[in-house]
Coordinates of C-alpha atoms in Angstrom, one line a residue:
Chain A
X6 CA 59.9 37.5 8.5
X7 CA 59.1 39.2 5.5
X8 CA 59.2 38.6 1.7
X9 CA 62.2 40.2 0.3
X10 CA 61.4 43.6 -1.4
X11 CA 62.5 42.8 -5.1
X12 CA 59.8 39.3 -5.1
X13 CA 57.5 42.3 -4.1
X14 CA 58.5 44.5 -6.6
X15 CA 58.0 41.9 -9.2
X16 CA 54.4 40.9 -7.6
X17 CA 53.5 44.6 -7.4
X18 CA 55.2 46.7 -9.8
X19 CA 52.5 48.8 -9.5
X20 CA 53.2 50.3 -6.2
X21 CA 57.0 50.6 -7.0
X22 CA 57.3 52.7 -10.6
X23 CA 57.8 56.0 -11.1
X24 CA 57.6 57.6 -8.0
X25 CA 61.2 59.5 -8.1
X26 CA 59.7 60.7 -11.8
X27 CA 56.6 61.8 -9.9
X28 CA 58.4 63.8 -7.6
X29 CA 60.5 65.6 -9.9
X30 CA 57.2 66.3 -11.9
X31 CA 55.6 68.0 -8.5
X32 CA 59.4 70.4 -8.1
X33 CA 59.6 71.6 -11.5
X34 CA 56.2 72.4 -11.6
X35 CA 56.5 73.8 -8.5
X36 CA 59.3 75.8 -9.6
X37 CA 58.0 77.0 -13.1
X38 CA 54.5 78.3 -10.4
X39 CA 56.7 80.6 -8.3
X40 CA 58.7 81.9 -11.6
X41 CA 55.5 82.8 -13.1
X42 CA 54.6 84.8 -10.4
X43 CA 57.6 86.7 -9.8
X44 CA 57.3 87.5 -13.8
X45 CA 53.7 88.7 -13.0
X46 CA 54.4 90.8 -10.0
X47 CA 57.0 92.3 -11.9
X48 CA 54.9 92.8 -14.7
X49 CA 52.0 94.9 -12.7
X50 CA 55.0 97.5 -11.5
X51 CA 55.5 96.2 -8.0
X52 CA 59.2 96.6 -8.0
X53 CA 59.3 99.4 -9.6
X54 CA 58.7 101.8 -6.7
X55 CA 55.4 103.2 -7.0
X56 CA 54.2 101.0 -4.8
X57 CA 56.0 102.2 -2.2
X58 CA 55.4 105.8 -3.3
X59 CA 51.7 105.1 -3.2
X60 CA 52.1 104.3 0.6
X61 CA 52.7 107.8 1.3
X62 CA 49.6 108.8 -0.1
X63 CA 47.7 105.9 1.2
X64 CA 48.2 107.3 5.3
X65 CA 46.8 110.8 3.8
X66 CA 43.6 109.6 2.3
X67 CA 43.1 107.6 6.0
X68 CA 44.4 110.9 7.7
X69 CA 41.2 112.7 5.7
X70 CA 38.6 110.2 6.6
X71 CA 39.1 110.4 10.4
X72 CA 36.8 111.1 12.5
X73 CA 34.3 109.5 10.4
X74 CA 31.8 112.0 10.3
X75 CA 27.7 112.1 8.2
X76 CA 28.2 115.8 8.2
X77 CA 24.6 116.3 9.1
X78 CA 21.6 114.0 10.8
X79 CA 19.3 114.5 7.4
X80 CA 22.6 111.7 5.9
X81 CA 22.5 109.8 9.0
X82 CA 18.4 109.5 8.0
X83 CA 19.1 109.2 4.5
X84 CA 22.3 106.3 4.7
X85 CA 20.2 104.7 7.4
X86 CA 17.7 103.8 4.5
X87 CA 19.6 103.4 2.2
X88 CA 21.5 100.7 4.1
X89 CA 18.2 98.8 4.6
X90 CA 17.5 98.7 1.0
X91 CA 20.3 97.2 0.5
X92 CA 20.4 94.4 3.3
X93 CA 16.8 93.9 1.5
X94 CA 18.5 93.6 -2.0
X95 CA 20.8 91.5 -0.5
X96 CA 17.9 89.1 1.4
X97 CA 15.6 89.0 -1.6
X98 CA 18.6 88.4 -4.6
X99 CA 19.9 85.7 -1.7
X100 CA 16.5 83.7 -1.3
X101 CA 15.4 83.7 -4.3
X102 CA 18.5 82.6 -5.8
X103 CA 18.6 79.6 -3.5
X104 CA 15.2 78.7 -4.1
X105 CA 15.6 78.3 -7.9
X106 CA 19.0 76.6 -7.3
X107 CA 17.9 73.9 -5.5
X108 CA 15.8 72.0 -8.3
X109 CA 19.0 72.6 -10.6
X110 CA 21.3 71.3 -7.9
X111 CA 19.8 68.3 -7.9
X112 CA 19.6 68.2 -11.4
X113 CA 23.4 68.3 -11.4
X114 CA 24.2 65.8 -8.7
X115 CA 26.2 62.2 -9.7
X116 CA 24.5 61.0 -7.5
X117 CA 20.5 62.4 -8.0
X118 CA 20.6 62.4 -11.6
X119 CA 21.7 59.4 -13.3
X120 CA 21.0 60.8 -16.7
X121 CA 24.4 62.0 -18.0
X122 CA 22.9 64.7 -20.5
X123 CA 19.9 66.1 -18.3
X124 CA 23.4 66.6 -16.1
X125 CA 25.5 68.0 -18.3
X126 CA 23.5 70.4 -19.4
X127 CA 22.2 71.6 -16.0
X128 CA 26.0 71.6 -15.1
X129 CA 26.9 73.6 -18.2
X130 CA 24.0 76.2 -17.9
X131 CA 25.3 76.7 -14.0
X132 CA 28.7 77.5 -15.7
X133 CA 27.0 80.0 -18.0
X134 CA 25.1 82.1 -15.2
X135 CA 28.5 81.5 -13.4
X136 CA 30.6 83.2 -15.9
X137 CA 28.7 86.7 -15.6
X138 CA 29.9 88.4 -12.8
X139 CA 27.2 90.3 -10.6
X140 CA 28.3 93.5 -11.8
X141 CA 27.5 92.7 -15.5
X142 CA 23.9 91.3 -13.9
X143 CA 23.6 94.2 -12.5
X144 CA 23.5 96.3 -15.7
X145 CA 22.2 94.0 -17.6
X146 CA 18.5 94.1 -15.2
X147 CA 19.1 98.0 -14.7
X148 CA 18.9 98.0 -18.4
X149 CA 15.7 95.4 -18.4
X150 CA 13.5 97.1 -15.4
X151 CA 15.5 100.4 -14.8
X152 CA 17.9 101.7 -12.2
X153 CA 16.3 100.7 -8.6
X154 CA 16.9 97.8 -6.3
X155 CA 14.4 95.4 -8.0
X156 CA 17.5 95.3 -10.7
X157 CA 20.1 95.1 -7.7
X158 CA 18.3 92.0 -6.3
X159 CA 17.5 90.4 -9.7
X160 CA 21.4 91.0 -10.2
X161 CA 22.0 88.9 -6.8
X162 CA 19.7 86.4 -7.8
X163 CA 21.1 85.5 -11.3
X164 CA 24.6 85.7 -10.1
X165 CA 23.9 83.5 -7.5
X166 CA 22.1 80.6 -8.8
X167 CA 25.0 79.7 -10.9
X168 CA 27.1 79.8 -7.4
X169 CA 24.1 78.2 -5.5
X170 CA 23.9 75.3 -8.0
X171 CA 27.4 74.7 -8.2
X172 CA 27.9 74.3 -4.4
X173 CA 24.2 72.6 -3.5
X174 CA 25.1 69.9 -5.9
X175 CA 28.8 69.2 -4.7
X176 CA 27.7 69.4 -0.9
X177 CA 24.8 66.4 -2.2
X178 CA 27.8 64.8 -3.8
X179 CA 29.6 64.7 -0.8
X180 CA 27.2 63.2 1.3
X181 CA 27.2 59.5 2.7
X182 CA 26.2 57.1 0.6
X183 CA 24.9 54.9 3.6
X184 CA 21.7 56.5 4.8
X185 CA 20.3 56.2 0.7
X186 CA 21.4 52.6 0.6
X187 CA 19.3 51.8 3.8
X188 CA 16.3 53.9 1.9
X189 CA 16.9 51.3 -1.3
X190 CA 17.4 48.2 0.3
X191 CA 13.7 49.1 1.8
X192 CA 12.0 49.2 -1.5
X193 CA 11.7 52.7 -1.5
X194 CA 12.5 55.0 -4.6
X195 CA 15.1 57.1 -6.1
X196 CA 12.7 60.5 -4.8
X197 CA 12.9 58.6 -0.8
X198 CA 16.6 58.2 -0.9
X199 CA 16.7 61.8 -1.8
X200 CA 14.6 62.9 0.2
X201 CA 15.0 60.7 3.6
X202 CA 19.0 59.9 3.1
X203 CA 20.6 63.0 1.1
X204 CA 18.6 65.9 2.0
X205 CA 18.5 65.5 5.8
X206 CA 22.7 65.3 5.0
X207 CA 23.3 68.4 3.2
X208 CA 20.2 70.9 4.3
X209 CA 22.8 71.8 7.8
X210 CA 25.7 72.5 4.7
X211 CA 22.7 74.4 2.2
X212 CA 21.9 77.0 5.3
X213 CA 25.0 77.6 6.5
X214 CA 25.8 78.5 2.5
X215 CA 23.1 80.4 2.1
X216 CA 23.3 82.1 4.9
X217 CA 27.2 83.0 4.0
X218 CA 25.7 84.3 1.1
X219 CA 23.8 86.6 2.9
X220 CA 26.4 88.0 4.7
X221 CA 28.5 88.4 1.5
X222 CA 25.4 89.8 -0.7
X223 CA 25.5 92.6 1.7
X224 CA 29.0 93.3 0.7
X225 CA 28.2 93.3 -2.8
X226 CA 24.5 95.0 -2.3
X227 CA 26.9 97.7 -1.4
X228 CA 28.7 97.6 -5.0
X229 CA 26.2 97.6 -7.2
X230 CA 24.7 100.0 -5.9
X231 CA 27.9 102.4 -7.7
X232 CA 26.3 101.0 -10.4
X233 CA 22.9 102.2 -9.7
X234 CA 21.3 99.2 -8.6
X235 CA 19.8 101.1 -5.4
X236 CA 20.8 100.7 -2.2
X237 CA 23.7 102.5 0.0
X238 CA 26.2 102.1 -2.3
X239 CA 25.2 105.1 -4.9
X240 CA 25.8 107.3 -1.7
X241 CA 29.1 105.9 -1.1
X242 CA 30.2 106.0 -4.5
X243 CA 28.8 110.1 -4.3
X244 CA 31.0 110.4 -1.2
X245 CA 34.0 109.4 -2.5
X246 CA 33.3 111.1 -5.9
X247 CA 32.9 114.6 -4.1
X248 CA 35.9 113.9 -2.0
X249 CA 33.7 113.9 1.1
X250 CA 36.2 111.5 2.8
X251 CA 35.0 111.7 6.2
X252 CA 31.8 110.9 4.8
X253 CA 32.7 108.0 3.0
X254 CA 34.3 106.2 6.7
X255 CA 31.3 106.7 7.9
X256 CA 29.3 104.9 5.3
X257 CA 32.2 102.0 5.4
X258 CA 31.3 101.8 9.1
X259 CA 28.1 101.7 8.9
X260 CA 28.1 98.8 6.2
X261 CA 30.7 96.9 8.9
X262 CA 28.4 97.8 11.9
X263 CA 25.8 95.7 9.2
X264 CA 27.9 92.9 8.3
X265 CA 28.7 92.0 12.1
X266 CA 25.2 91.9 12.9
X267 CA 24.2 90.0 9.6
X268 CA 27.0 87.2 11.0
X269 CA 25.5 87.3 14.4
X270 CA 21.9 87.1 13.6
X271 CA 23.0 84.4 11.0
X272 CA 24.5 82.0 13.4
X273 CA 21.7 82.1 16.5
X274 CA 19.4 81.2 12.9
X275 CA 21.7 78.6 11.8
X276 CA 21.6 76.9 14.7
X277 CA 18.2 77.3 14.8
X278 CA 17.7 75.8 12.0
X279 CA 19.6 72.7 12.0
X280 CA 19.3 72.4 15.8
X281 CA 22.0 70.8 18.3
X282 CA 22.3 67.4 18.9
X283 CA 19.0 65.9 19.0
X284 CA 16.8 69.4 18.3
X285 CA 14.7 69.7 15.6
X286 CA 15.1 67.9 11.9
X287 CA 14.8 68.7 8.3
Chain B
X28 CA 12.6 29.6 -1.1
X29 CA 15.3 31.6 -2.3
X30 CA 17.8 29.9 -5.0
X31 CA 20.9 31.1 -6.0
X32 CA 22.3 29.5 -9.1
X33 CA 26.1 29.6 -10.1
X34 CA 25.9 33.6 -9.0
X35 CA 29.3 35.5 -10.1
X36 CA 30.5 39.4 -9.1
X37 CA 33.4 40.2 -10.9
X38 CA 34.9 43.9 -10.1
X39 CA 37.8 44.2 -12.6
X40 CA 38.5 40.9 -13.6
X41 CA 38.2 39.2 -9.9
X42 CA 35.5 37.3 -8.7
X43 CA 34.4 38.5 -5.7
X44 CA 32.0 36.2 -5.9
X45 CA 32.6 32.9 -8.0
X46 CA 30.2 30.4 -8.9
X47 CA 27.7 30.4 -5.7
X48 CA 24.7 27.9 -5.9
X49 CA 22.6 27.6 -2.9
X50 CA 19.1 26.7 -2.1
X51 CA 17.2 28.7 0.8
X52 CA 14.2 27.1 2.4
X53 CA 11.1 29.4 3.7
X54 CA 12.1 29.5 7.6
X55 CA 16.0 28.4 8.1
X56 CA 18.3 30.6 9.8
X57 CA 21.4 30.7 7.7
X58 CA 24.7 31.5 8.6
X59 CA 27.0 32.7 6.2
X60 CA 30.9 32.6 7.8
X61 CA 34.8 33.1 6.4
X62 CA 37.0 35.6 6.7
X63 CA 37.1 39.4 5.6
X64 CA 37.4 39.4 1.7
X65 CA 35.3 36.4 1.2
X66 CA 32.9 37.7 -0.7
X67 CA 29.5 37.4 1.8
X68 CA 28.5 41.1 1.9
X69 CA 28.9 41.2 -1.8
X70 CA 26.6 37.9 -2.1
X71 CA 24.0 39.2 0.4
X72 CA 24.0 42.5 -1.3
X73 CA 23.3 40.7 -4.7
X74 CA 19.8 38.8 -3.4
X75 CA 18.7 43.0 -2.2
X76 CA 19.9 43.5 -5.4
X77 CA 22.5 46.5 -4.0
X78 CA 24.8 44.9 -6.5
X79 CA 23.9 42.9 -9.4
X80 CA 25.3 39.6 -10.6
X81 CA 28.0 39.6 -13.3
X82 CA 26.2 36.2 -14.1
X83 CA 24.3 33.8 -12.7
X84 CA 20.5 33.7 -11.5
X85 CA 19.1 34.5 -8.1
X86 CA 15.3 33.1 -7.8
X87 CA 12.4 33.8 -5.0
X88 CA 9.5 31.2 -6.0
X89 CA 8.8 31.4 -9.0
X90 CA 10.3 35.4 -9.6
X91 CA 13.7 35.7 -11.4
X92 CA 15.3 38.6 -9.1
X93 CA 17.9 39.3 -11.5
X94 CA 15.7 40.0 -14.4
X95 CA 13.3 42.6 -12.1
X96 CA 13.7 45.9 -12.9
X97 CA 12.0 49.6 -12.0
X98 CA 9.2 48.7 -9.2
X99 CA 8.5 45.4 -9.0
X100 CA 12.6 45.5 -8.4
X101 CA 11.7 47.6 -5.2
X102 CA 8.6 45.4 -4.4
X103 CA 11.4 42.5 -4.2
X104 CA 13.6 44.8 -2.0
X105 CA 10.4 45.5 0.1
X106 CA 10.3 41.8 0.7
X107 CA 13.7 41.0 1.3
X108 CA 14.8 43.5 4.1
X109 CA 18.5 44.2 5.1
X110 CA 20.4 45.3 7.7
X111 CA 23.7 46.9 7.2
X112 CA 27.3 46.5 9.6
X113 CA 27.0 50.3 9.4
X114 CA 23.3 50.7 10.1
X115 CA 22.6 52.7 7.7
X116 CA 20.4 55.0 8.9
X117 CA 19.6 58.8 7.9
X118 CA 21.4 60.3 11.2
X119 CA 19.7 63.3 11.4
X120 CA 16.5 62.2 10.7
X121 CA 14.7 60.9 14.4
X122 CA 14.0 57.4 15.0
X123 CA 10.2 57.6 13.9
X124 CA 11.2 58.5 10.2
X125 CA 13.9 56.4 9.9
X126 CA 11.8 53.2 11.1
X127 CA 8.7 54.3 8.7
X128 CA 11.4 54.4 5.8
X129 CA 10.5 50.1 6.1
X130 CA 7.5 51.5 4.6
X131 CA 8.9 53.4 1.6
X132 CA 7.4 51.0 -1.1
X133 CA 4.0 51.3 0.2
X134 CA 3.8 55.0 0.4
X135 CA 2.3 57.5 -1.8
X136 CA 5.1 60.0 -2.7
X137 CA 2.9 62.9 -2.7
X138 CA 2.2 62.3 1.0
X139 CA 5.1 60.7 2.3
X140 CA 7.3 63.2 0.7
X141 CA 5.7 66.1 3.2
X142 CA 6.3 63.5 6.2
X143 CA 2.4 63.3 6.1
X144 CA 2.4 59.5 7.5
X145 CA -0.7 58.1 8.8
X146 CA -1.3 57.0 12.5
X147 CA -1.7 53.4 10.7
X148 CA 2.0 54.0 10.1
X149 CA 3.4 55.6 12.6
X150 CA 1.4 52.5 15.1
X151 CA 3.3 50.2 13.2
X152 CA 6.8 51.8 13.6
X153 CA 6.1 52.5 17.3
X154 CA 5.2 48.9 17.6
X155 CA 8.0 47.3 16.1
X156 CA 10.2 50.0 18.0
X157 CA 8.3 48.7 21.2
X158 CA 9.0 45.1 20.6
X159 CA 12.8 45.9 21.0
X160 CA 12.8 48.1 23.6
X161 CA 13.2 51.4 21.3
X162 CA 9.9 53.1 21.6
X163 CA 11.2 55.5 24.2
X164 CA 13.7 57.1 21.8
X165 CA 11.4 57.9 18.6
X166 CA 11.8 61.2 18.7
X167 CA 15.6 61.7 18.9
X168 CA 17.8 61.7 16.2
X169 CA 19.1 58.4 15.0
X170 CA 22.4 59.7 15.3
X171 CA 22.3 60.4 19.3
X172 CA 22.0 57.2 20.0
X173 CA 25.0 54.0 20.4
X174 CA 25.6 52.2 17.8
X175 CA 23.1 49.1 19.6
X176 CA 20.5 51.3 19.5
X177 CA 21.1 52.2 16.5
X178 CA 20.9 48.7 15.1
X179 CA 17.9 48.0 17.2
X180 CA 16.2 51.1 14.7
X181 CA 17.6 48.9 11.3
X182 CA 15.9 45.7 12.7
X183 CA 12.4 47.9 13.5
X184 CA 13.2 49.4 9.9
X185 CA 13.5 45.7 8.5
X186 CA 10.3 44.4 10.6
X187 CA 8.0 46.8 9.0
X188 CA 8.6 46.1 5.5
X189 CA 7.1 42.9 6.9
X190 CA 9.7 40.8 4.9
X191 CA 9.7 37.2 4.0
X192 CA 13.6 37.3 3.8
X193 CA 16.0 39.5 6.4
X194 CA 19.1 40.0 4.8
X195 CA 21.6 41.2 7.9
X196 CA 25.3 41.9 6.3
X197 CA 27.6 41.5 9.6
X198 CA 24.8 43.4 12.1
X199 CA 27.0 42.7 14.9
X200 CA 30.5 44.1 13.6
X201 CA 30.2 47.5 14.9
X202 CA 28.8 46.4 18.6
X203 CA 30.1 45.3 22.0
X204 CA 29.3 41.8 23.3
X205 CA 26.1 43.1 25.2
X206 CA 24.6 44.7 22.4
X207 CA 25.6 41.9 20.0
X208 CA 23.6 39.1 22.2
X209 CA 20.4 41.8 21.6
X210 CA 21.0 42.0 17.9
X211 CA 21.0 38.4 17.7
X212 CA 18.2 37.4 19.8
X213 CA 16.3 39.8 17.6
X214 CA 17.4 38.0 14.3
X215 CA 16.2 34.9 15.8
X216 CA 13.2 35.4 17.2
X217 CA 12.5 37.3 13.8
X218 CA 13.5 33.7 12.7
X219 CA 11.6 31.3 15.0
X220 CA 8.4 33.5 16.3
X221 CA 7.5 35.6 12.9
X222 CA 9.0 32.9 10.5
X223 CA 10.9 35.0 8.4
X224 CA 14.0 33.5 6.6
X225 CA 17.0 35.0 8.0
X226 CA 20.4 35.1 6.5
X227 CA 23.5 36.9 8.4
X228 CA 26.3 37.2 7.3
X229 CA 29.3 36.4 10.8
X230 CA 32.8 37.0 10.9
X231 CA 32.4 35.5 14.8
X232 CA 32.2 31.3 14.1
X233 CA 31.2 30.9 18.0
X234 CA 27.6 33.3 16.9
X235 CA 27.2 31.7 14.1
X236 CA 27.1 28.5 15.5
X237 CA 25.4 29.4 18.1
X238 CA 22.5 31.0 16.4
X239 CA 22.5 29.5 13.0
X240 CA 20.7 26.1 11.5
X241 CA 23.1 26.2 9.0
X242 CA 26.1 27.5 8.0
X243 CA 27.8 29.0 5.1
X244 CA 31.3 28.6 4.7
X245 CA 33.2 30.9 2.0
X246 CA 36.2 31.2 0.8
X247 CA 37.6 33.7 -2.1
X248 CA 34.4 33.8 -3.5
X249 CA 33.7 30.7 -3.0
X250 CA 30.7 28.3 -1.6
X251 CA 33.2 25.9 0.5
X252 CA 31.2 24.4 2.7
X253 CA 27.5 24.0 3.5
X254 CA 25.9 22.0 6.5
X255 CA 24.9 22.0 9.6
X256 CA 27.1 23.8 12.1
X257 CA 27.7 20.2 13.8
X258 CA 29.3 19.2 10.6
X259 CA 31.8 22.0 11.2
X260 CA 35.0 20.7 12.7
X261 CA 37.9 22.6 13.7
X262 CA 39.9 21.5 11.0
X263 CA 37.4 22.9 8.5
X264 CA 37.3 26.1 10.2
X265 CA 40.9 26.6 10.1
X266 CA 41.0 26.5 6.6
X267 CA 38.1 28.6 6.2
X268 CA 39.8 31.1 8.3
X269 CA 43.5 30.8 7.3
X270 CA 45.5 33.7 9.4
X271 CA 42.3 34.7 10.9
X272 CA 41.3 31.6 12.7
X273 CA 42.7 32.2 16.2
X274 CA 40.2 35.6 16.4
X275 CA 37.2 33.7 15.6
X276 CA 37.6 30.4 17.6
X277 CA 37.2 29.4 20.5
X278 CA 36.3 32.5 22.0
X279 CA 33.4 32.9 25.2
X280 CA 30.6 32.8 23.3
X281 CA 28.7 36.3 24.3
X282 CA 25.1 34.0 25.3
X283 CA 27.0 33.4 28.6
X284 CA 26.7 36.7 30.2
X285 CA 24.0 37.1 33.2
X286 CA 20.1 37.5 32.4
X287 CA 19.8 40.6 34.2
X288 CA 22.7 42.7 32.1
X289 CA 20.3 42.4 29.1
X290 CA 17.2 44.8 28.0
X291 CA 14.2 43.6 28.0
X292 CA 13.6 42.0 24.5
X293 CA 9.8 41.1 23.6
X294 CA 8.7 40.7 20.4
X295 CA 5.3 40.7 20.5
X296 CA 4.8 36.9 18.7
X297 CA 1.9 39.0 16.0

């Protein structure tokens, strides 16, 4: 036995209004979402066949690169290098990056930082870093210290902070509130509960992001490096330049071969690091 | 003796708490009972001060708690430990740590920080582990362990902040019937052996009556009743209680289960 709805209604009109509105709100923005896409794709030529004129093309530039082929052992030498350098650009810009980030992270953090402006402006200073892509870095440091990978890993470095901040202070955000409140309701301070109830939390969440970032760094060592931020990718950009396609495969295999290993080697460290159930602790 | 006078915690025009006025001698073991809603973890967490008072004073001796702020406000919560229905324990910290956390307030940051604790320290922890069984487990991470176990940890926590007051908001909630006869007898012979004012929040009448030398009844905020738990009749209850009352009456009482399916328990009477 039940009250009837409409004494409910009237004790809870809160629960009850609006919700067809609400709904019709969610379709038609919906609808005006998938309009504006098909306006875009059209837009950028997609149904306007070269797309599908392109594809034809696309099979012979593949059909040129295979077999993927160095040409001679002096480029298998001379990639081989250069692929190091850049897993080193992309270590270096990576570490570095996390290791300045941190202090700003927690800068940012609701709940680290009480102080609203000491937040907003390490929040708004993230955004700014953030905004500059790494490939504007990039030219920016070969222009301060000169073309080399000490710009290509500077480039990483200032890219990623921004990224690092932004994600270190969100994962501390997200973390239980429980473990800090046991640290209060001891006596201890604002620095314990950070460092006894949120850090333990997050630092499993911090490698495994870092550690992404890595992986990914690698990628984008590979990028600037067209640039001429060192590394492999001024040989790959070379290759492709001087239509050395079956030179340019092998590169691209090479970079994959470095990758997979990356995301190997990263996960036996990750759990490493944070340890199974009952292993080691922050 | 811990006085609460006319405390109120309003969230959004409610009282969650309304009103409450109680006086706390040095020793009793309080009960504080009623149903979900009634406002007791939000008064307990006002005398740690988790929460503060919308109005109202709550006074230790002499100290106005409300008015403390900064560290003498965490020399209070050093004094008046608490134990949480959820534990509240760093879960991937081990054991050790998240006992020598009781110590927090008397640490030096710079050292404590590093996890540089002192064998003074870590004796301590080990001993308050030891005296409920837990000693065994301080190196594995709190979070291994059952939720028992884990409570065990909050209680060593709360023992060496060496507290005058143990604060325990429904310590019981989250355990089975064995582990909630351990929890208890730990709260009380906190209470009898080291002297320590203990105040616990049950949702369970038959525990708190059981284990209690006073009760606490409230209702929507409300102090309702306050007396022994002899004074408590059936009646009373059932308006404490409302819809709940048939969960929390007149159920077997957990104390009733053989010696020999307990742990050891031996707090060393130091």
């Amino acid at each position: 036995m039940r009250a009837p709805t409409s004494s409910l209604r009237e004790r809870y009109p809160e629960h009850f209004q609006g919700f067809g509105r609400d709904r019709f709100v969610a379709a038609a923005i919906g609808f005006a979402l998938f309009a504006l896409l098909i306006y875009a794709m059209g837009h950028l030529g997609f149904f306007d066949g070269t797309l599908l004129a392109g594809f034809g093309r696309l099979f012979e530039i593949v059909g040129l690169m295979l077999p993927p082929d160095p040409g001679s052992w002096a480029h298998v030498k001379t990639f081989s290098v250069s692929l190091i350098e850049t897993i080193a650009i992309a270590l270096l810009g990576t570490l570095s990056a996390a290791v300045l980030a941190l202090p700003l992270a927690f800068l940012a953090a609701r709940n680290v930082t009480a102080q609203r402006v000491v937040r907003f402006l390490s929040r708004r200073s993230l955004d700014t870093i953030r905004s500059v892509d790494i490939l504007v870095w990039a030219l920016i440091w070969i222009n301060v210290v000169g073309l080399g990978p000490f710009a290509g890993a500077l480039a990483i470095m200032t890219a990623d902070i921004g990224s690092f901040g932004k994600l270190f202070s969100e994962a501390m955000e997200a973390a239980d509130r429980k473990p800090v409140e046991g640290i209060t309701s001891t006596g201890g301070s604002h620095v314990f509960g950070i460092r006894f109830g949120i850090l333990p939390e997050v630092f499993p969440v911090l490698i495994s992001q870092i550690l992404y970032y890595f992986e990914s760094n690698t990628r984008s060592a590979s990028i600037i490096g067209i640039v001429g931020a060192g590394g492999i990718g001024l040989h790959l950009a070379e290759a492709i330049r001087t239509l050395e396609l079956q030179q340019t495969s092998f590169i691209v295999l090479m970079i994959l071969v470095a990758v997979a290993a990356i995301d190997f080697l990263s996960n036996r460290l990750r759990f490493a690091l944070i340890g199974r159930r009952g292993g080691a602790t922050a | 003796m811990l006085r609460l006078e006319g405390v109120t915690k309003s969230f959004a025009g409610k009282h969650a708490v309304d009103n409450a006025t109680l006086t706390v001698p040095v020793g009793q073991m309080v009960g504080v009972i009623g149903r979900s809603g009634a406002g007791k973890s939000t008064l307990l967490r006002m005398i740690n001060r988790l929460g503060d008072p919308t109005s109202g004073r709550i006074l230790f001796g002499d100290t106005d708690v409300t008015a403390l702020r900064g560290r003498p406000l965490r020399a209070w919560r050093a004094r008046c430990a608490m134990i949480f229905q959820q534990f509240n324990l760093a879960g991937r910290l081990d054991v050790l740590t998240n006992v020598l956390m009781g110590r927090a307030f008397h640490m030096p940051p710079s050292r404590a920080l590093l996890k540089m604790w002192t064998d003074e320290e870590k004796a301590q922890a080990l001993s308050a582990l030891e005296s409920l069984d837990m000693a065994r487990m301080a190196g594995q991470r709190a979070e291994t362990l059952s939720g028992g176990q884990q409570q065990r940890v909050a209680i060593a926590r709360a023992l060496v902040q060496e507290p005058d007051i143990v604060l325990a908001d429904e310590p019981i909630a989250s355990l089975d019937p064995r582990n909630t006869k351990v929890v208890m007898d730990a709260l009380q012979h906190i209470n009898r052996h080291l002297g320590i004012t203990v105040i616990c929040n049950l949702h369970s009448l038959d525990l708190a009556r059981g284990y209690c030398d006073r009760l606490v009844g409230m209702s929507a905020g409300r102090v309702v009743f306050d007396d022994a738990p002899a004074a408590l009749t059936d009646a009373t209850a059932r308006d404490l209680y409302g819809l709940e009352a048939g969960d929390v009456i007149g159920h077997a009482p957990p104390m009733a289960l053989p010696a020999g399916a307990q742990p050891g328990f031996a707090l060393a009477g130091s």
